[in-house]
């Protein structure tokens, strides 16, 4: 019975490994955008987030603002002031959304560091394990991010 527990854990880790692979985006010589887990050498590749993202539909708000241009000068000045307040509120909402994303990412990273004895990282297209010192430094870094971004 004891042999099944390590086998089960190994199978679970093998199943989860492809889900945690990093995906990169780059443009090839023909100008086509390509995606893959290992970009070719010498190409400027950027990591792509594969998680879900929260989006805010601002198209209807912009269409309403553009459609209501007929009015007096006082109405236009009130609209301009309201647009400035709306812009400030919109920027504040965007900052808050980014803070929430940073908070959740830090929590997930801390959870991964705490639950896994060995943590893999991708460097230069190569996988390697973090040393205990590196793991501790990462834990401290993510705790700082969590403290700065979580309420």
Tab-separated table of C-alpha atoms in Angstrom:
chain	number	residue	atom	x	y	z
A	1	UNK	CA	0.000	0.000	0.000
A	2	UNK	CA	2.856	2.387	0.765
A	3	UNK	CA	4.207	2.072	-2.765
A	4	UNK	CA	1.045	3.562	-4.241
A	5	UNK	CA	1.345	6.889	-2.410
A	6	UNK	CA	4.672	7.909	-4.040
A	7	UNK	CA	3.456	6.628	-7.399
A	8	UNK	CA	0.266	8.639	-7.068
A	9	UNK	CA	2.212	11.794	-6.146
A	10	UNK	CA	4.586	11.262	-9.052
A	11	UNK	CA	1.670	10.826	-11.460
A	12	UNK	CA	-0.019	13.972	-10.112
A	13	UNK	CA	3.173	15.995	-10.556
A	14	UNK	CA	3.669	14.675	-14.089
A	15	UNK	CA	0.128	15.667	-15.016
A	16	UNK	CA	0.521	19.171	-13.553
A	17	UNK	CA	3.936	19.814	-15.125
A	18	UNK	CA	2.704	20.675	-18.661
A	19	UNK	CA	0.084	23.000	-17.197
A	20	UNK	CA	2.815	25.099	-15.595
A	21	UNK	CA	4.992	25.377	-18.707
A	22	UNK	CA	5.809	28.890	-19.833
A	23	UNK	CA	4.625	29.975	-23.264
A	24	UNK	CA	6.540	32.522	-25.339
A	25	UNK	CA	5.555	34.683	-28.322
A	26	UNK	CA	7.981	35.813	-31.017
A	27	UNK	CA	7.976	36.994	-34.627
A	28	UNK	CA	9.870	34.876	-37.166
A	29	UNK	CA	11.733	36.044	-40.285
A	30	UNK	CA	8.551	35.905	-42.399
A	31	UNK	CA	6.834	38.322	-40.009
A	32	UNK	CA	4.510	35.647	-38.595
A	33	UNK	CA	3.829	35.509	-34.882
A	34	UNK	CA	4.748	32.147	-33.372
A	35	UNK	CA	4.077	30.630	-29.963
A	36	UNK	CA	5.931	27.869	-28.150
A	37	UNK	CA	7.557	26.733	-24.933
A	38	UNK	CA	11.119	27.070	-26.302
A	39	UNK	CA	11.767	30.099	-28.525
A	40	UNK	CA	14.620	29.906	-31.029
A	41	UNK	CA	17.970	31.304	-29.945
A	42	UNK	CA	18.657	34.922	-30.867
A	43	UNK	CA	14.971	35.867	-31.104
A	44	UNK	CA	13.386	38.478	-28.855
A	45	UNK	CA	10.635	36.384	-27.246
A	46	UNK	CA	8.226	37.624	-24.615
A	47	UNK	CA	6.391	35.433	-22.083
A	48	UNK	CA	2.641	35.109	-22.606
A	49	UNK	CA	0.203	34.886	-19.725
A	50	UNK	CA	-2.085	31.899	-20.168
A	51	UNK	CA	-4.256	32.607	-17.136
A	52	UNK	CA	-7.631	34.275	-17.297
A	53	UNK	CA	-7.707	38.044	-17.127
A	54	UNK	CA	-10.403	40.415	-16.031
A	55	UNK	CA	-11.388	42.903	-18.691
A	56	UNK	CA	-13.426	46.055	-18.426
A	57	UNK	CA	-15.619	47.048	-21.365
A	58	UNK	CA	-15.042	50.766	-21.895
A	59	UNK	CA	-16.295	50.874	-25.480
A	60	UNK	CA	-19.891	51.748	-24.556
A	61	UNK	CA	-18.750	54.582	-22.302
A	62	UNK	CA	-16.606	56.069	-25.083
A	63	UNK	CA	-19.450	55.757	-27.614
A	64	UNK	CA	-21.825	57.582	-25.242
A	65	UNK	CA	-19.303	60.386	-24.724
A	66	UNK	CA	-18.741	60.800	-28.462
A	67	UNK	CA	-22.471	60.741	-29.283
A	68	UNK	CA	-23.479	63.546	-26.901
A	69	UNK	CA	-21.461	66.416	-28.397
A	70	UNK	CA	-24.455	68.717	-29.001
A	71	UNK	CA	-24.931	71.100	-26.063
A	72	UNK	CA	-24.137	74.480	-24.561
A	73	UNK	CA	-20.746	75.622	-23.333
A	74	UNK	CA	-21.682	75.054	-19.684
A	75	UNK	CA	-22.842	71.521	-20.461
A	76	UNK	CA	-19.604	70.870	-22.325
A	77	UNK	CA	-17.517	72.185	-19.424
A	78	UNK	CA	-19.498	69.990	-17.011
A	79	UNK	CA	-18.931	67.028	-19.299
A	80	UNK	CA	-15.207	67.809	-19.440
A	81	UNK	CA	-15.027	67.935	-15.645
A	82	UNK	CA	-16.979	64.686	-15.407
A	83	UNK	CA	-14.684	63.098	-18.002
A	84	UNK	CA	-11.676	64.144	-15.923
A	85	UNK	CA	-13.230	62.579	-12.835
A	86	UNK	CA	-14.158	59.488	-14.846
A	87	UNK	CA	-10.602	59.256	-16.158
A	88	UNK	CA	-9.212	59.513	-12.612
A	89	UNK	CA	-11.681	56.893	-11.415
A	90	UNK	CA	-10.822	54.659	-14.344
A	91	UNK	CA	-7.092	54.933	-13.626
A	92	UNK	CA	-7.759	54.180	-9.954
A	93	UNK	CA	-9.768	51.083	-10.923
A	94	UNK	CA	-6.976	49.924	-13.225
A	95	UNK	CA	-4.388	50.390	-10.473
A	96	UNK	CA	-6.599	48.487	-8.036
A	97	UNK	CA	-7.081	45.652	-10.535
A	98	UNK	CA	-3.312	45.417	-11.040
A	99	UNK	CA	-2.784	45.349	-7.263
A	100	UNK	CA	-5.319	42.530	-6.933
A	101	UNK	CA	-3.578	40.566	-9.696
A	102	UNK	CA	-0.188	41.102	-8.040
A	103	UNK	CA	-1.634	40.034	-4.697
A	104	UNK	CA	-3.119	36.832	-6.119
A	105	UNK	CA	0.071	36.023	-8.047
A	106	UNK	CA	2.184	36.485	-4.904
A	107	UNK	CA	-0.171	34.284	-2.882
A	108	UNK	CA	-0.046	31.553	-5.519
A	109	UNK	CA	3.745	31.743	-5.707
A	110	UNK	CA	4.041	31.518	-1.916
A	111	UNK	CA	1.673	28.562	-1.897
A	112	UNK	CA	3.806	26.825	-4.538
A	113	UNK	CA	7.018	27.525	-2.621
A	114	UNK	CA	5.538	26.227	0.635
A	115	UNK	CA	3.934	23.086	-0.801
A	116	UNK	CA	6.776	21.899	-3.024
A	117	UNK	CA	10.111	20.699	-1.701
A	118	UNK	CA	11.773	21.275	-5.085
A	119	UNK	CA	10.795	24.200	-7.295
A	120	UNK	CA	11.673	24.313	-10.990
A	121	UNK	CA	12.422	27.518	-12.866
A	122	UNK	CA	13.068	28.234	-16.552
A	123	UNK	CA	16.283	30.093	-17.325
A	124	UNK	CA	17.595	30.510	-20.861
A	125	UNK	CA	15.244	27.767	-22.061
A	126	UNK	CA	16.653	25.339	-19.467
A	127	UNK	CA	14.857	23.969	-16.433
A	128	UNK	CA	16.640	23.884	-13.114
A	129	UNK	CA	15.750	23.542	-9.447
A	130	UNK	CA	16.045	26.371	-6.942
A	131	UNK	CA	18.589	25.917	-4.168
A	132	UNK	CA	17.306	26.287	-0.577
A	133	UNK	CA	18.872	29.763	-0.416
A	134	UNK	CA	17.222	30.823	-3.680
A	135	UNK	CA	13.913	29.378	-2.518
A	136	UNK	CA	14.135	31.396	0.723
A	137	UNK	CA	14.997	34.573	-1.212
A	138	UNK	CA	12.014	34.016	-3.524
A	139	UNK	CA	9.757	33.413	-0.521
A	140	UNK	CA	10.879	36.716	1.036
A	141	UNK	CA	10.400	38.536	-2.269
A	142	UNK	CA	6.854	37.201	-2.711
A	143	UNK	CA	5.977	37.977	0.910
A	144	UNK	CA	7.053	41.582	0.302
A	145	UNK	CA	4.921	41.748	-2.859
A	146	UNK	CA	1.980	40.231	-0.967
A	147	UNK	CA	2.362	42.729	1.892
A	148	UNK	CA	2.487	45.672	-0.541
A	149	UNK	CA	-0.486	44.621	-2.690
A	150	UNK	CA	-2.901	42.691	-0.456
A	151	UNK	CA	-5.341	44.515	1.789
